[in-house]
Amino acid sequence: TGQGKAFDFSASSTGSSSFMESDDASNIFQDLQDDLRQRIPPLLIEIVSCMNLPVADLISSDPYVSVWLGRDRVHKTKIIMKTLNPVFTIKHNSMFLFEPTALEFFQASRGVIFKVKDYDAVSTHDDLGQVTVSQRELLNCNGERIEYDLKQVGKDKLDVSQTFVH
């Protein structure tokens, strides 16, 4: 898209789980409760980059990404100063291991939300856009980089860009 903003990340499963493996019919309810308390197989998520972000300061932005599951922030990158095309690396805290319990993971009705914000030292940090990734999409990731459109929040017209997740 010509004037859109982009966001990319990747995710891959780092292990297996015994999630829902019991066949004992008399203990199904207890097994279900136990399964919901188990952690999902860990996902290694890397926030890769954004492209063509909107200008939030005079001539640029100071972007960072925060990751949310429901009302809980589960990760935050470091700020990259003065850029509309940030590339996040290890030094920017771009990778993290995501391993909520099954209950936490599936109770989040909107999936996992990646919020791109502009850092401001004096005022409220500006929203630059966000990407919502469903639980199904995350569980089906196999390490490939995925590009998403970054949608600006709170506008009548959505300004769309591309984003990459691995």
Backbone as a ProteinNet text record, in pm:
[ID]
protein_1_A
[PRIMARY]
TGQGKAFDFSASSTGSSSFMESDDASNIFQDLQDDLRQRIPPLLIEIVSCMNLPVADLISSDPYVSVWLGRDRVHKTKIIMKTLNPVFTIKHNSMFLFEPTALEFFQASRGVIFKVKDYDAVSTHDDLGQVTVSQRELLNCNGERIEYDLKQVGKDKLDVSQTFVH
[TERTIARY]
84.2	0	87.5	48.9	132.9	172	76.9	110	86.1	66.3	35.7	156.9	132.8	237.9	245.6	362.2	376.5	432.9	402.9	450	476.7	588.5	610.5	668.2	635.7	689.9	690.5	751.7	747	723.8	671.1	648.3	667.6	717.6	729.7	718.9	662.7	648.9	784.8	815.2	946.1	938	820.1	810.6	675.4	651.7	522.8	458.4	329.9	257.6	169.7	135.3	42.8	-100.4	-120.9	-250.6	-357.1	-458.8	-574	-536.7	-454.7	-416.6	-487.4	-562.5	-623	-743.9	-756.8	-870.9	-963.5	-935	-1012.7	-1142.5	-1255.3	-1383.7	-1429.7	-1397.5	-1442.8	-1372.1	-1260.3	-1184.5	-1178.6	-1269.6	-1263.1	-1269.9	-1362	-1375.1	-1248.2	-1194.7	-1070.8	-955.1	-950.9	-845.8	-856.4	-977.7	-997.3	-948.1	-983.7	-935.3	-782.1	-723.2	-577.4	-515.4	-577.4	-525.5	-529.7	-635	-647.1	-543.1	-493	-388.8	-249.2	-239	-109.5	-75.1	51.1	96.3	85.7	53.3	54.1	198.4	221.9	361	421.9	541.4	600	614	587	604.5	715.7	812.2	917.8	872.1	850.1	799.2	908.3	927	1023.2	949.8	960.7	907.4	1016.9	987.9	1091.6	1101.7	994.5	1004.4	867.8	868.8	752.3	798.4	707.7	743.6	642.2	693.1	609.3	513.7	565.2	483.4	446.1	336.7	301.1	396.6	408.8	488.5	408.8	468	399.5	464.9	591.9	662	672.1	767.7	778.3	804.6	904.8	939.7	955.8	935.8	958.8	875	908.4	846.7	954.6	922.7	1011.9	937.8	930.6	842.6	896	800.4	824.6	698.7	706.5	592.3	565.5	438.9	398.6	301.8	311.3	232.9	137.6	10.5	-94.5	-170.9	-200.8	-291.8	-400.9	-518.9	-625.5	-583.1	-592.1	-553.8	-409.5	-337.2	-200.4	-98.8	-5.3	106.1	205.7	237.8	326	466.7	485	618.1	620.2	741	759.1	900	910	1042.3	1100.1	1225.8	1287.1	1249.3	1264.8	1230.9	1343	1304.1	1400.4	1372	1466.7	1445.9	1450.8	1363.7	1365.6	1367.1	1262.4	1250.4	1104.6	1073.5	940.9	945.9	1066.6	1087.8	1177.2	1130.3	1216.4	1241.4	1362.3	1398.6	1442.2	1367	1392.5	1492.4	1589.5	1691.7	1694.9	1784	1798.9	1824.8	1905	1934.7	1811.2	1708.8	1582.8	1479.4	1523.1	1433.2	1324.6	1365.9	1270.7	1214.2	1283.6	1238	1194.4	1090.9	1048.7	980.1	982.2	917	778.4	678.2	539.1	481.6	446	396.7	289.9	173.1	64.4	0.2	-81.9	-160.3	-265.4	-319.1	-423.8	-543.1	-578.6	-691.9	-666.1	-549.1	-514.9	-518.9	-462.4	-450	-586.3	-675	-803.1	-909.6	-890.3	-985	-969.9	-856.6	-834.2	-916.3	-1031.1	-1126.2	-1075.1	-982.4	-935.1	-801	-748.4	-618.2	-505.4	-390.2	-272.8	-262.8	-246.1	-244.3	-104	-52.7	76.6	47.2	77	50.3	179.7	178.9	295.4	266.7	357.6	337.9	458.9	435.7	542.1	573.5	698.9	742.2	746.6	690	698.8	743.6	848.8	904.2	812	736	656.9	507.7	453.2	309.2	279.1	151.9	107.3	166.8	204.3	260.5	150.4	183.6	86.1	70.3	-54	-80.2	-46	38.7	71.2	-6.8	-56.2	-135.8	-123.3	-199.3	-193	-227.5	-184.7	-212.2	-268.7	-375.9	-432.1	-409.6	-350.4	-322.3	-402.4	-483.8	-569.6	-486.6	-546.5	-482	-454.7	-549.7	-533.8	-412	-398.3	-283.3	-151.5	-146.8	-23.8	10.6	-89.5	-63.3	-24.1	-65.4	-32.1	97.6	161.6	288.5	394.9	478.2	585.7	721	736.2	864.9	877.9	780	790.8	755.4	811.7	781.1	642.9	561.6	426.1	411.7	354.5	334.9	188.1	165.8	30.6	13.1	-109.8	-143	-155.6	-92.8	-99.8	-217.6	-312.6	-432.9	-423	-445.7	-443.2	-569.8	-554	-662.8	-729.1	-861.7	-933.2	-952.5	-946.3	-969.5	-1090.8	-1166.3	-1280.5	-1234.1	-1128.2	-1071.4	-943.7	-934.1	-814.1	-703.9	-590.7	-471.6	-397.4	-375	-322.2	-178.3	-97.3	39.5	69.8	192.2	229	324.4	312.5	395.9	440.5	558.3	612.6	633.7	587.6	604.5	669	760.2	827.7	817.1
-118.9	0	123.5	222.9	338.6	417.1	462.4	548	480.5	350	280.7	261.1	216.4	182.7	31.4	-21.6	-166	-210.2	-333.1	-393.4	-538.9	-595.2	-736.8	-803.4	-932.7	-1011.2	-1156.5	-1241.3	-1384.9	-1455.8	-1577	-1658.3	-1803.7	-1880.7	-2023.9	-2095.1	-2214.7	-2296.2	-2350.4	-2347.2	-2395.2	-2530.1	-2591.9	-2720.5	-2783	-2892.2	-2959.2	-2954.5	-2991	-2986.9	-3109.9	-3147.4	-3258.2	-3206.5	-3086.6	-3021.3	-3111.8	-3146.3	-3224.6	-3364.2	-3437	-3571.6	-3682.6	-3653.4	-3756.6	-3819	-3951.9	-4023.3	-4078.8	-4056.2	-4111.2	-4031.9	-4090.2	-4021	-3979.2	-4053.2	-4020.2	-3896.6	-3859.5	-3745.5	-3628.7	-3625.4	-3522.2	-3382	-3360.1	-3226.3	-3184.9	-3273.9	-3243.3	-3222.8	-3308.1	-3294.5	-3160.8	-3118.2	-2990.5	-2875.3	-2880.6	-2776.8	-2777.6	-2895.5	-2905.9	-2852.6	-2887.1	-2842	-2690.6	-2627.6	-2482.9	-2411.3	-2478	-2419.2	-2440.7	-2533.5	-2558.2	-2442.5	-2425.3	-2324.1	-2380.8	-2292.2	-2335.7	-2362.4	-2436	-2452.2	-2313.7	-2289.6	-2156.3	-2111	-1982.4	-1921.9	-1819.5	-1829.5	-1729.9	-1625.6	-1504.1	-1396.8	-1293.5	-1253	-1148.7	-1035.5	-916.9	-797.5	-749.5	-741.7	-719.4	-573.3	-516.4	-380.1	-318.9	-189.5	-114.1	-27.7	2.8	87.4	199.9	318	434.3	471.5	475.8	517.7	665.1	707.2	848.9	934.6	1059.7	1156.1	1195.1	1177.4	1212.4	1333.2	1357.9	1473.5	1575.4	1662.2	1762.7	1703.8	1616.5	1560.6	1408.8	1347.1	1204.2	1146.9	1026.5	961.6	888	852.1	775.1	646.3	549.1	433.1	326.9	259.3	136.7	53.6	-75.4	-165.5	-226.5	-223.5	-296.1	-405.8	-520.7	-638.2	-668.3	-687.7	-704.9	-835	-902.1	-1016.2	-978.4	-949.6	-897.4	-762.7	-746.8	-620.8	-619.2	-727.3	-739.7	-711.7	-621.3	-600.7	-712.5	-787	-902.5	-875.6	-763.4	-731.4	-586.8	-528.5	-393.8	-383.7	-331.1	-308.6	-179.1	-157.8	-28.8	69.9	195.8	304.1	318.2	339.3	373.8	519.1	604.4	748.4	792.5	888.6	963.7	877.7	795.4	715.1	684.6	675	631.9	487.8	430.1	294.7	215.9	192.4	125.4	-21.7	-65.5	-206.6	-246.9	-337.6	-379.3	-495.3	-488.7	-592.1	-639.2	-731.6	-783.2	-668.8	-570.8	-460.3	-373.9	-387.8	-315.5	-403.4	-519.7	-611.1	-663.7	-702.9	-741.3	-881.6	-970.1	-1108.9	-1137.4	-1221.9	-1265.3	-1400.1	-1472.3	-1601.8	-1578.5	-1618.9	-1597.5	-1731.5	-1742.5	-1870.3	-1852	-1799.1	-1786.3	-1922.5	-1928.4	-2050	-2056.9	-2176.2	-2193.7	-2104.3	-2094	-2010.3	-1863.8	-1812.6	-1673.5	-1650.2	-1744.9	-1731.6	-1727.9	-1820.6	-1830	-1737.1	-1682.7	-1585	-1448.6	-1420.8	-1291.3	-1289.6	-1226.5	-1233.9	-1171.4	-1076.6	-1007.9	-1059.1	-1163.5	-1214.3	-1136	-1137.3	-1066	-936	-824.8	-693.8	-635	-595.1	-528.2	-380.3	-296.3	-153	-79.3	-2.4	78.8	219.5	272.5	403.8	491.8	621.2	720.2	766.8	756.9	800.6	953.7	1008.6	1152	1168.2	1245.7	1263.2	1343.8	1436.3	1528.1	1493.6	1452.7	1429.2	1279.8	1251.6	1114.2	1059	934.4	869.5	856.2	890.3	887.6	746.8	710.7	584.4	601.2	513.1	514.8	409.2	309.4	204.1	75.1	-24.5	-153.3	-266.7	-386	-509.3	-607.9	-675.6	-780.2	-913.6	-1007.1	-1140.7	-1240.3	-1320.5	-1415.8	-1529.3	-1595.1	-1709.7	-1818.5	-1839.9	-1942.9	-1912.3	-1785.8	-1747.5	-1772.9	-1736.8	-1756.7	-1904.6	-1986.8	-2129.7	-2197.7	-2141.2	-2199.9	-2146.4	-2051.1	-1997	-2106	-2107.6	-2206.4	-2142	-2018	-1952.1	-1857	-1856	-1765.1	-1622.6	-1527.7	-1386.6	-1358	-1287.9	-1254.6	-1103.2	-1052.5	-909	-875.9	-773.1	-730	-582.5	-546	-405	-343.7	-230.1	-156.6	-61.3	-74.4	8	117.8	240.3	351.9	348.5	375.6	369.3	505.3	506.9	630.1	724	670.8	754.7	700.5	791.1	746.7	658.8	700.5	625.8	558.1	429.2	357.4	381.7	422.7	438.5	306.1	240.5	105.1	101.4	21.3	-2.9	-149.8	-188.6	-327.5	-346.3	-459.9	-491.7	-636.8	-665.7	-800.5	-858.4	-981.9	-1053.7	-1185.9	-1229.4	-1357.4	-1440.4
0	0	0	-75.2	-98.3	23.7	104.2	217.1	349.8	350.2	472.8	560.1	679.4	772.6	781.6	810.3	815.3	948.4	984.9	1108	1076.7	1122.5	1101.2	1225	1239.3	1349.1	1306.1	1385.9	1360.4	1492.6	1483.3	1602.6	1564.9	1658.7	1636.3	1770	1765.6	1885.5	1923.3	2053.2	2098.4	2167.4	2168.4	2235.3	2215.1	2285.6	2277.8	2414.7	2417.5	2542.9	2553	2674.9	2695.3	2699.3	2649.8	2651.6	2591.4	2671	2628	2577.9	2649.9	2606.8	2685.1	2787.7	2870.4	2802	2812.5	2754.4	2862.2	2988.7	3098.2	3112.5	3067.2	3064.9	3204.1	3306.8	3442.1	3498.1	3440.5	3491.7	3393.5	3298.3	3194.9	3254.9	3348	3404.8	3477.5	3560.9	3632.2	3534.1	3431.9	3331	3258.9	3229.5	3161.6	3249.8	3378.4	3469.6	3477.1	3484.7	3488.1	3359.5	3245.7	3116.6	3104.2	3154.6	3145.3	3231	3335.5	3418.1	3359.2	3263.2	3199.5	3106.5	3084.8	2989.2	2848.5	2753.8	2614.3	2574.8	2466.4	2422.7	2400.3	2450.6	2440.3	2294.8	2271.4	2140	2149.3	2061.2	2052.7	1951.9	1999	1913	1894.3	1770.2	1737.2	1666.3	1720.8	1656	1562.9	1433.3	1333.7	1291.6	1239.3	1186.4	1162.5	1136.2	1090.6	973.9	883.6	769.8	754	720.4	689.5	801.8	924.2	1037.1	1022.3	1083.7	1077.1	1161	1122.7	1198.2	1322.3	1439.2	1563.9	1631.3	1601.4	1654.1	1539	1538.4	1433.2	1295.5	1285.7	1155.1	1157.8	1271.8	1283.8	1397.4	1440	1555.4	1633	1756.1	1842.4	1880.7	1788.1	1808.5	1903.6	1965.4	2040.4	2028.2	2061.2	2050.3	2187.1	2228.4	2349.3	2306.3	2372.6	2336.3	2451.6	2417.9	2518.6	2496.7	2607.2	2609.1	2707.3	2656.8	2742.2	2798.7	2929.5	2995.1	3043.7	3015.9	3065.8	2955.8	2985.4	2892.8	2918.2	2811.4	2826.2	2773.9	2701.3	2650	2600.6	2599.5	2545.5	2489.1	2366.9	2308.8	2364.2	2336	2366.6	2256.9	2286.7	2193.9	2090.6	1966.2	1861.7	1825.2	1849.2	1833.5	1686.8	1654.8	1529.1	1403.8	1387.5	1266	1235.7	1108.8	1064.1	1012.8	1011.1	960.4	1057.1	1180.1	1277.7	1243.4	1268.9	1259.7	1400.3	1460.4	1597.9	1598.3	1687.9	1700.5	1845.5	1872.8	2009.2	2107.1	2068.4	2160.5	2187.8	2105.2	2127.5	2197.3	2246.8	2317	2222.2	2101.4	1997.6	2013.7	2085.7	2099.7	2242.9	2251.9	2384.3	2374.8	2486.2	2496.8	2555.2	2481.4	2519.6	2563.7	2692.6	2744.2	2852	2813.8	2911.1	2938.1	3041.6	3062.5	2952.5	2931.6	2830	2862.2	2990.2	3029.7	2995.6	3030.9	2998.4	2847.2	2774.6	2629.5	2560.9	2599.1	2529.5	2586.1	2705.9	2760.3	2694.6	2635.9	2570.7	2441.8	2446.4	2335.2	2206.9	2216.9	2096.5	2047.2	2105.3	2062.9	2127.5	2062.6	2111.3	2031.5	2101.7	2037.1	2045.1	1930	1918.3	1895.6	1995.7	1985.8	1955.1	1846.3	1811.1	1860.9	1943	2004.7	1981.2	1992.9	1984.6	2126.2	2164.7	2297.3	2303.1	2409.2	2436.9	2581.7	2603.7	2738	2827.7	2770.5	2851.5	2852	2738.6	2729.5	2712	2693.2	2671.9	2542.6	2545.8	2427.2	2321.4	2196.1	2087.8	2032.2	1997.5	1929.1	1782.2	1729.9	1587.4	1511.3	1581.3	1519.6	1597.2	1553.2	1620.2	1526	1565.7	1493.2	1594.4	1557.6	1642	1573.6	1647.4	1594.7	1677.5	1610.2	1681.1	1741.2	1838.9	1902	1797.4	1708.6	1605.1	1517.5	1476.9	1393.9	1467.6	1595.9	1673	1687.3	1715.9	1734.5	1603.7	1490.8	1360.6	1301.2	1367.3	1316.5	1319.6	1217.6	1216	1188.4	1233.7	1222.8	1106.5	1016.3	903.5	944	872	895.6	837.4	914.8	870.4	869	763.5	746.7	773.3	853.7	887	854.1	823.7	809	947.2	966	1091.9	1082.1	1173.1	1168.7	1272.7	1229.6	1323.9	1407.3	1534.2	1629.9	1641.7	1655.3	1685	1567.6	1447	1329.7	1257.1	1193	1115.2	999	934.9	823.7	871.7	851.1	891.5	789.6	837.5	754.4	764.8	653.2	657.4	607	672.7	628.6	646	622.9	635.9	752.7	818.3	933.1	922.2	971.9	963	1101.9	1119.9	1246.1	1213.5	1295.4	1271.9	1398.3
[MASK]
++++++++++++++++++++++++++++++++++++++++++++++++++++++++++++++++++++++++++++++++++++++++++++++++++++++++++++++++++++++++++++++++++++++++++++++++++++++++++++++++++++++

